[in-house]
Short mmCIF file of C-alpha atoms and ligand atoms in Angstrom, two decimals:
data_model
loop_
_atom_site.label_atom_id
_atom_site.label_comp_id
_atom_site.label_asym_id
_atom_site.label_seq_id
_atom_site.Cartn_x
_atom_site.Cartn_y
_atom_site.Cartn_z
CA UNK A 1 24.71 -11.33 63.88
CA UNK A 2 27.85 -11.67 65.99
CA UNK A 3 30.77 -10.00 64.25
CA UNK A 4 32.97 -12.44 62.37
CA UNK A 5 36.27 -12.52 64.27
CA UNK A 6 39.62 -12.11 62.53
CA UNK A 7 40.74 -15.44 61.13
CA UNK A 8 37.30 -15.92 59.57
CA UNK A 9 37.10 -16.70 55.87
CA UNK A 10 35.41 -14.37 53.41
CA UNK A 11 34.32 -15.99 50.14
CA UNK A 12 34.21 -13.78 47.05
CA UNK A 13 32.55 -14.78 43.78
CA UNK A 14 34.63 -13.39 40.93
CA UNK A 15 38.32 -12.87 40.37
CA UNK A 16 38.58 -9.38 38.86
CA UNK A 17 40.09 -6.16 40.17
CA UNK A 18 37.19 -5.49 42.54
CA UNK A 19 37.74 -8.89 44.13
CA UNK A 20 41.44 -8.12 44.31
CA UNK A 21 40.92 -4.85 46.16
CA UNK A 22 38.27 -6.43 48.45
CA UNK A 23 40.70 -9.21 49.23
CA UNK A 24 43.48 -6.80 50.13
CA UNK A 25 41.10 -4.89 52.44
CA UNK A 26 39.88 -8.12 54.05
CA UNK A 27 43.45 -9.24 54.69
CA UNK A 28 44.13 -5.94 56.43
CA UNK A 29 41.31 -6.74 58.88
CA UNK A 30 42.76 -10.17 59.60
CA UNK A 31 40.46 -12.27 57.40
CA UNK A 32 41.44 -14.90 54.90
CA UNK A 33 39.81 -14.67 51.49
CA UNK A 34 38.75 -17.54 49.25
CA UNK A 35 38.00 -16.59 45.65
CA UNK A 36 35.57 -18.59 43.51
CA UNK A 37 36.08 -17.89 39.83
CA UNK A 38 35.82 -19.61 36.48
CA UNK A 39 39.01 -17.92 35.36
CA UNK A 40 42.43 -19.46 36.01
CA UNK A 41 45.15 -16.97 37.02
CA UNK A 42 42.73 -14.17 37.98
CA UNK A 43 43.81 -10.78 39.41
CA UNK A 44 42.06 -11.53 42.74
CA UNK A 45 43.46 -15.03 43.08
CA UNK A 46 47.00 -13.72 43.10
CA UNK A 47 46.45 -11.79 46.35
CA UNK A 48 44.12 -14.22 48.13
CA UNK A 49 44.65 -17.08 50.57
CA UNK A 50 42.75 -19.63 48.47
CA UNK A 51 41.18 -19.91 45.06
CA UNK A 52 38.55 -22.30 43.81
CA UNK A 53 38.40 -22.41 40.02
CA UNK A 54 35.03 -23.76 38.95
CA UNK A 55 31.93 -23.16 36.94
CA UNK A 56 29.29 -20.84 38.43
CA UNK A 57 26.68 -23.53 37.78
CA UNK A 58 28.57 -26.40 39.41
CA UNK A 59 26.40 -27.00 42.50
CA UNK A 60 28.80 -29.53 44.05
CA UNK A 61 31.82 -27.23 43.72
CA UNK A 62 29.79 -24.32 45.10
CA UNK A 63 28.64 -26.43 48.06
CA UNK A 64 32.27 -27.31 48.80
CA UNK A 65 33.16 -23.59 48.63
CA UNK A 66 30.21 -22.70 50.90
CA UNK A 67 31.46 -25.13 53.57
CA UNK A 68 34.90 -23.52 53.63
CA UNK A 69 33.84 -19.89 54.10
CA UNK A 70 31.95 -17.94 56.77
CA UNK A 71 30.19 -15.50 54.44
CA UNK A 72 29.99 -15.17 50.66
CA UNK A 73 29.90 -11.96 48.67
CA UNK A 74 30.36 -11.03 45.05
CA UNK A 75 32.42 -8.64 43.03
CA UNK A 76 30.19 -8.74 39.91
CA UNK A 77 26.44 -8.52 39.51
CA UNK A 78 26.00 -11.04 36.73
CA UNK A 79 26.20 -13.97 39.12
CA UNK A 80 23.67 -16.53 37.85
CA UNK A 81 20.66 -16.85 40.15
CA UNK A 82 21.40 -20.60 40.41
CA UNK A 83 24.81 -19.79 41.91
CA UNK A 84 23.32 -17.88 44.84
CA UNK A 85 20.66 -20.57 45.25
CA UNK A 86 23.28 -23.34 45.34
CA UNK A 87 25.30 -21.46 47.94
CA UNK A 88 22.29 -20.77 50.14
CA UNK A 89 21.12 -24.39 49.81
CA UNK A 90 24.57 -25.44 51.05
CA UNK A 91 24.10 -23.26 54.12
CA UNK A 92 26.20 -20.24 53.13
CA UNK A 93 25.43 -16.78 54.43
CA UNK A 94 25.26 -14.61 51.27
CA UNK A 95 25.49 -10.81 51.27
CA UNK A 96 24.28 -8.77 49.58
CA UNK A 97 20.79 -10.14 49.15
CA UNK A 98 20.50 -12.23 45.92
CA UNK A 99 17.29 -10.33 45.05
CA UNK A 100 19.32 -7.16 44.63
CA UNK A 101 21.72 -9.04 42.36
CA UNK A 102 18.86 -10.41 40.27
CA UNK A 103 17.30 -6.99 39.75
CA UNK A 104 20.60 -5.32 38.92
CA UNK A 105 21.23 -7.93 36.19
CA UNK A 106 18.35 -6.74 34.06
CA UNK A 107 18.23 -3.11 32.97
CA UNK A 108 14.45 -3.17 32.55
CA UNK A 109 13.79 -4.75 35.97
CA UNK A 110 16.25 -2.30 37.50
CA UNK A 111 14.59 0.79 36.04
CA UNK A 112 11.13 -0.61 36.85
CA UNK A 113 12.33 -1.15 40.41
CA UNK A 114 13.60 2.43 40.66
CA UNK A 115 10.28 3.72 39.32
CA UNK A 116 8.31 1.62 41.84
CA UNK A 117 10.48 3.01 44.65
CA UNK A 118 9.70 6.57 43.54
CA UNK A 119 13.18 7.14 42.09
CA UNK A 120 13.13 9.05 38.78
CA UNK A 121 14.75 7.43 35.72
CA UNK A 122 15.12 8.28 32.03
CA UNK A 123 11.96 7.31 30.12
CA UNK A 124 12.19 3.59 29.22
CA UNK A 125 10.28 0.76 27.54
CA UNK A 126 10.94 -2.97 27.24
CA UNK A 127 11.62 -4.01 23.64
CA UNK A 128 11.28 -7.63 22.47
CA UNK A 129 10.86 -7.10 18.71
CA UNK A 130 11.38 -4.52 15.99
CA UNK A 131 7.66 -3.65 16.28
CA UNK A 132 8.13 -2.97 20.02
CA UNK A 133 11.12 -0.81 19.19
CA UNK A 134 9.18 1.23 16.65
CA UNK A 135 6.30 1.67 19.09
CA UNK A 136 8.62 2.60 21.98
CA UNK A 137 10.42 5.11 19.80
CA UNK A 138 7.11 6.69 18.81
CA UNK A 139 6.30 7.14 22.51
CA UNK A 140 9.69 8.17 23.86
CA UNK A 141 10.99 10.02 20.80
CA UNK A 142 14.53 10.28 19.41
CA UNK A 143 17.33 10.52 20.26
CA UNK A 144 17.24 7.35 22.32
CA UNK A 145 19.48 4.47 23.32
CA UNK A 146 18.68 0.82 22.75
CA UNK A 147 20.42 -1.42 25.28
CA UNK A 148 20.38 -5.15 25.92
CA UNK A 149 18.41 -5.93 29.06
CA UNK A 150 21.04 -8.30 30.36
CA UNK A 151 24.82 -8.66 30.38
CA UNK A 152 25.59 -5.14 29.25
CA UNK A 153 28.29 -3.17 31.00
CA UNK A 154 30.70 -0.34 30.29
CA UNK A 155 28.60 0.81 27.33
CA UNK A 156 28.58 -2.63 25.65
CA UNK A 157 25.40 -3.87 24.03
CA UNK A 158 24.12 -0.36 23.23
CA UNK A 159 22.92 1.26 20.02
CA UNK A 160 22.36 5.01 19.82
CA UNK A 161 19.30 5.92 17.76
CA UNK A 162 19.64 9.50 16.57
CA UNK A 163 16.43 9.62 14.55
CA UNK A 164 13.48 7.27 13.97
CA UNK A 165 14.90 6.32 10.56
CA UNK A 166 18.00 4.87 12.29
CA UNK A 167 15.85 2.31 14.09
CA UNK A 168 15.39 0.09 11.02
CA UNK A 169 17.11 -3.23 11.70
CA UNK A 170 18.35 -2.04 15.12
CA UNK A 171 16.53 -4.78 17.05
CA UNK A 172 18.12 -7.51 14.94
CA UNK A 173 21.51 -5.88 15.39
CA UNK A 174 21.07 -5.83 19.17
CA UNK A 175 20.28 -9.53 18.98
CA UNK A 176 18.65 -9.85 22.43
CA UNK A 177 15.71 -8.56 24.47
CA UNK A 178 16.26 -4.88 25.03
CA UNK A 179 15.23 -1.68 26.70
CA UNK A 180 14.80 1.61 24.88
CA UNK A 181 15.74 4.66 26.93
CA UNK A 182 15.21 8.28 26.09
CA UNK A 183 18.55 10.01 25.64
CA UNK A 184 19.16 12.29 28.62
CA UNK A 185 20.89 15.55 27.76
CA UNK A 186 22.42 15.55 31.21
CA UNK A 187 24.58 18.25 32.70
CA UNK A 188 26.83 15.74 34.41
CA UNK A 189 26.95 12.19 35.72
CA UNK A 190 27.27 11.36 39.40
CA UNK A 191 27.23 8.23 41.52
CA UNK A 192 26.68 7.56 45.17
CA UNK A 193 28.40 4.83 47.14
CA UNK A 194 26.42 3.77 50.17
CA UNK A 195 26.73 0.98 52.69
CA UNK A 196 24.38 -0.77 55.09
CA UNK A 197 25.49 -2.97 57.97
CA UNK A 198 23.82 -6.05 59.52
CA UNK A 199 22.54 -3.74 62.26
CA UNK A 200 20.79 -1.51 59.70
CA UNK A 201 23.25 1.37 60.03
CA UNK A 202 23.70 3.29 56.77
CA UNK A 203 26.69 5.34 55.62
CA UNK A 204 27.18 7.45 52.49
CA UNK A 205 30.33 8.61 50.77
CA UNK A 206 30.43 12.05 49.18
CA UNK A 207 28.94 12.13 45.70
CA UNK A 208 31.26 11.19 42.82
CA UNK A 209 31.29 13.19 39.59
CA UNK A 210 32.03 10.82 36.70
CA UNK A 211 33.19 11.24 33.12
CA UNK A 212 32.83 8.40 30.65
CA UNK A 213 34.62 7.84 27.36
CA UNK A 214 33.15 5.27 24.98
CA UNK A 215 30.73 4.19 27.73
CA UNK A 216 33.59 3.39 30.14
CA UNK A 217 34.34 5.42 33.27
CA UNK A 218 37.47 7.45 32.61
CA UNK A 219 37.63 10.00 35.44
CA UNK A 220 36.02 10.61 38.83
CA UNK A 221 36.37 13.89 40.72
CA UNK A 222 35.23 15.16 44.11
CA UNK A 223 33.66 17.28 45.27
CA UNK A 224 30.99 16.85 42.60
CA UNK A 225 29.78 20.18 41.22
CA UNK A 226 26.24 19.85 42.56
CA UNK A 227 24.22 21.52 45.28
CA UNK A 228 23.32 20.01 48.64
CA UNK A 229 19.81 19.22 47.33
CA UNK A 230 21.19 16.91 44.64
CA UNK A 231 23.39 15.13 47.14
CA UNK A 232 20.45 14.66 49.51
CA UNK A 233 18.29 13.30 46.69
CA UNK A 234 20.97 10.74 45.81
CA UNK A 235 21.26 9.72 49.47
CA UNK A 236 17.51 9.43 49.74
CA UNK A 237 17.36 7.14 46.69
CA UNK A 238 20.20 4.97 48.02
CA UNK A 239 18.58 4.73 51.46
CA UNK A 240 15.30 3.58 49.94
CA UNK A 241 17.01 0.86 47.89
CA UNK A 242 19.16 -0.33 50.81
CA UNK A 243 16.21 -0.54 53.17
CA UNK A 244 13.82 -2.13 50.68
CA UNK A 245 16.26 -5.00 50.08
CA UNK A 246 17.41 -5.29 53.70
CA UNK A 247 20.73 -4.90 51.95
CA UNK A 248 24.06 -5.65 53.64
CA UNK A 249 27.23 -4.33 52.02
CA UNK A 250 28.20 -1.55 49.63
CA UNK A 251 25.79 -0.46 46.90
CA UNK A 252 26.30 2.09 44.14
CA UNK A 253 23.72 4.05 42.16
CA UNK A 254 24.64 6.05 39.04
CA UNK A 255 22.58 9.09 38.10
CA UNK A 256 22.31 11.71 35.41
CA UNK A 257 22.07 15.27 36.76
CA UNK A 258 19.63 17.09 34.51
CA UNK A 259 19.92 20.80 33.70
CA UNK A 260 17.02 21.58 36.09
CA UNK A 261 18.93 19.94 38.96
CA UNK A 262 16.82 16.78 39.14
CA UNK A 263 18.35 13.31 39.13
CA UNK A 264 17.55 10.41 36.80
CA UNK A 265 18.84 7.00 38.00
CA UNK A 266 20.69 5.08 35.30
CA UNK A 267 21.79 1.96 37.10
CA UNK A 268 22.72 0.36 40.37
CA UNK A 269 25.62 -1.90 41.15
CA UNK A 270 25.13 -4.21 44.15
CA UNK A 271 28.82 -3.98 44.96
CA UNK A 272 31.83 -1.75 45.30
CA UNK A 273 32.31 0.44 42.24
CA UNK A 274 34.98 1.94 40.03
CA UNK A 275 33.82 5.47 40.92
CA UNK A 276 34.68 4.69 44.56
CA UNK A 277 38.29 3.65 44.09
CA UNK A 278 39.42 7.02 45.40
CA UNK A 279 38.20 6.01 48.86
CA UNK A 280 41.34 3.87 49.31
CA UNK A 281 43.40 7.00 49.92
CA UNK A 282 40.73 9.70 50.01
CA UNK A 283 38.38 8.51 52.76
CA UNK A 284 38.93 7.31 56.32
CA UNK A 285 37.45 3.92 55.41
CA UNK A 286 37.77 2.62 51.85
CA UNK A 287 34.70 1.26 50.06
CA UNK A 288 36.45 -2.13 50.06
CA UNK A 289 37.02 -2.17 53.81
CA UNK A 290 33.47 -0.87 54.30
CA UNK A 291 32.02 -3.75 52.31
CA UNK A 292 34.03 -6.30 54.26
CA UNK A 293 33.05 -4.66 57.57
CA UNK A 294 29.37 -4.77 56.58
CA UNK A 295 29.27 -8.40 55.47
CA UNK A 296 31.38 -9.49 58.47
CA UNK A 297 28.91 -7.84 60.85
CA UNK A 298 31.39 -5.24 61.99
CA UNK A 299 30.37 -1.64 62.62
CA UNK A 300 30.61 0.54 59.49
CA UNK A 301 33.66 2.82 59.40
CA UNK A 302 33.65 6.61 58.97
CA UNK A 303 33.31 7.74 55.35
CA UNK A 304 34.85 11.19 55.80
CA UNK A 305 36.68 12.44 52.70
CA UNK A 306 40.08 13.89 53.52
CA UNK A 307 40.88 15.91 50.37
CA UNK A 308 39.84 16.90 46.85
CA UNK A 309 40.01 13.88 44.56
CA UNK A 310 40.82 13.05 40.97
CA UNK A 311 40.75 9.36 39.98
CA UNK A 312 41.88 8.36 36.50
CA UNK A 313 41.25 4.94 35.05
CA UNK A 314 44.10 3.28 33.18
CA UNK A 315 42.33 1.61 30.29
CA UNK A 316 44.01 -0.67 27.76
CA UNK A 317 47.38 0.66 26.71
CA UNK A 318 47.06 3.72 29.02
CA UNK A 319 48.51 1.38 31.63
CA UNK A 320 51.81 1.60 29.74
CA UNK A 321 52.11 5.02 31.35
CA UNK A 322 52.77 3.41 34.73
CA UNK A 323 56.37 4.70 34.71
CA UNK A 324 55.19 8.28 34.43
CA UNK A 325 52.67 7.83 37.25
CA UNK A 326 55.17 5.94 39.37
CA UNK A 327 57.47 8.97 39.11
CA UNK A 328 54.69 11.45 40.00
CA UNK A 329 54.68 12.08 43.76
CA UNK A 330 51.03 13.19 43.56
CA UNK A 331 49.81 9.98 41.94
CA UNK A 332 48.87 6.90 43.94
CA UNK A 333 49.00 4.11 41.41
CA UNK A 334 47.07 0.82 41.47
CA UNK A 335 47.68 -1.87 38.86
CA UNK A 336 45.44 -4.91 38.71
CA UNK A 337 47.95 -7.52 37.54
CA UNK A 338 46.06 -8.31 34.33
CA UNK A 339 48.27 -10.20 31.92
CA UNK A 340 47.39 -8.38 28.72
CA UNK A 341 46.19 -4.85 28.01
CA UNK A 342 43.33 -5.41 25.59
CA UNK A 343 41.57 -2.27 24.29
CA UNK A 344 38.84 -1.12 26.68
CA UNK A 345 40.12 -3.29 29.54
CA UNK A 346 40.47 -1.70 32.98
CA UNK A 347 44.14 -2.27 33.84
CA UNK A 348 44.55 0.01 36.83
CA UNK A 349 43.79 3.44 38.22
CA UNK A 350 45.55 6.46 39.64
CA UNK A 351 44.29 8.62 42.50
CA UNK A 352 45.45 12.18 43.08
CA UNK A 353 44.49 13.99 46.28
CA UNK A 354 44.42 17.79 46.54
CA UNK A 355 44.84 19.10 50.07
P1 AMP B 401 25.44 2.25 31.01
O1 AMP B 401 26.11 1.07 30.40
O2 AMP B 401 23.95 2.19 31.02
O3 AMP B 401 26.03 2.62 32.34
O4 AMP B 401 25.80 3.48 30.06
C1 AMP B 401 27.13 3.90 29.92
C2 AMP B 401 27.15 5.40 29.67
O5 AMP B 401 26.40 5.70 28.48
C3 AMP B 401 26.49 6.22 30.76
O6 AMP B 401 27.36 6.44 31.83
C4 AMP B 401 26.17 7.49 29.98
O7 AMP B 401 27.34 8.27 29.78
C5 AMP B 401 25.71 6.95 28.65
N1 AMP B 401 24.25 6.71 28.70
C6 AMP B 401 23.64 5.56 29.04
N2 AMP B 401 22.29 5.70 29.04
C7 AMP B 401 22.03 6.97 28.68
C8 AMP B 401 20.83 7.73 28.51
N3 AMP B 401 19.61 7.21 28.67
N4 AMP B 401 20.98 9.04 28.13
C9 AMP B 401 22.21 9.59 27.95
N5 AMP B 401 23.37 8.92 28.09
C10 AMP B 401 23.30 7.63 28.46
#
């Protein structure tokens, strides 16, 4: 495609912090951003040229949005399939590919997809009843984790099953179709942020090492403490996924690094990712700018990392520490403008670079 010239309008589905940071990056390249969200007063809306507040299933409102933008992207993967269909029917160019969104919405489809692409995963089985759960547990063994197939994120919708006896009643408690995964006694967690342009060019950022607390990312550090073989394996997996989907934009894959140095893919996010926030200061091109470049048909930017990195998430009331971080010359602070600091809510992040 011809590159979208400055002055073009980028449409973003979703109004959260990822949309906010994408919007800021797009503005820096001379684009206007229009946000489509079902949430009034969203973090992204407050930094964007235009906002459309509407339902994700309102085909007429989506068609109106489609006519006012040059390309549409998303900042969350749980976009209903009908939303992408309505936008495409109205003539919008949508990136990334809605197929990638659809697969990433369902943990079972996602892991099946990885397996079919030759990418190792934790052992997993689909579970649609207590009997399925009992059978899956007999095959996979305990400990294991029961997760909802859909609409789970940041550790929500998960039940840890320590021993077979704990499984009684677990399916009812989950309350939705699920996936049982063998518990991986991993050495560490890593993620790769990759991008593919309209021209097929692919770029990788250095591997992120991630720590979670309560299922939510709390800290990302680079360089990750892994060998070159692990990094190459993560790149290889990302390349396969990007090429199979003809993907355009930034994509993230999260992995467990096992004690024998092999990787098991946990999930993919067809979007920019929390573990890549450090790229704003720590790489020559941020993941947000990279995504906008890709979907606008611009050449990808260099991903070179300029320093050692520590990124800390400010979750819930941790954001109250903004004064301390504001006074720390080593801390680059980002606050997302969320009105209230509910427990478990991502309120901001801090990046520290070590030269
Ligand atoms: P998820 O919502 O699938 O990203 O899971 C959130 C976090 O829970 C992961 O980052 C891991 O720390 C942990 N977790 C999820 N699945 C597994 C698994 N199969 N084995 C071990 N830990 C897991």
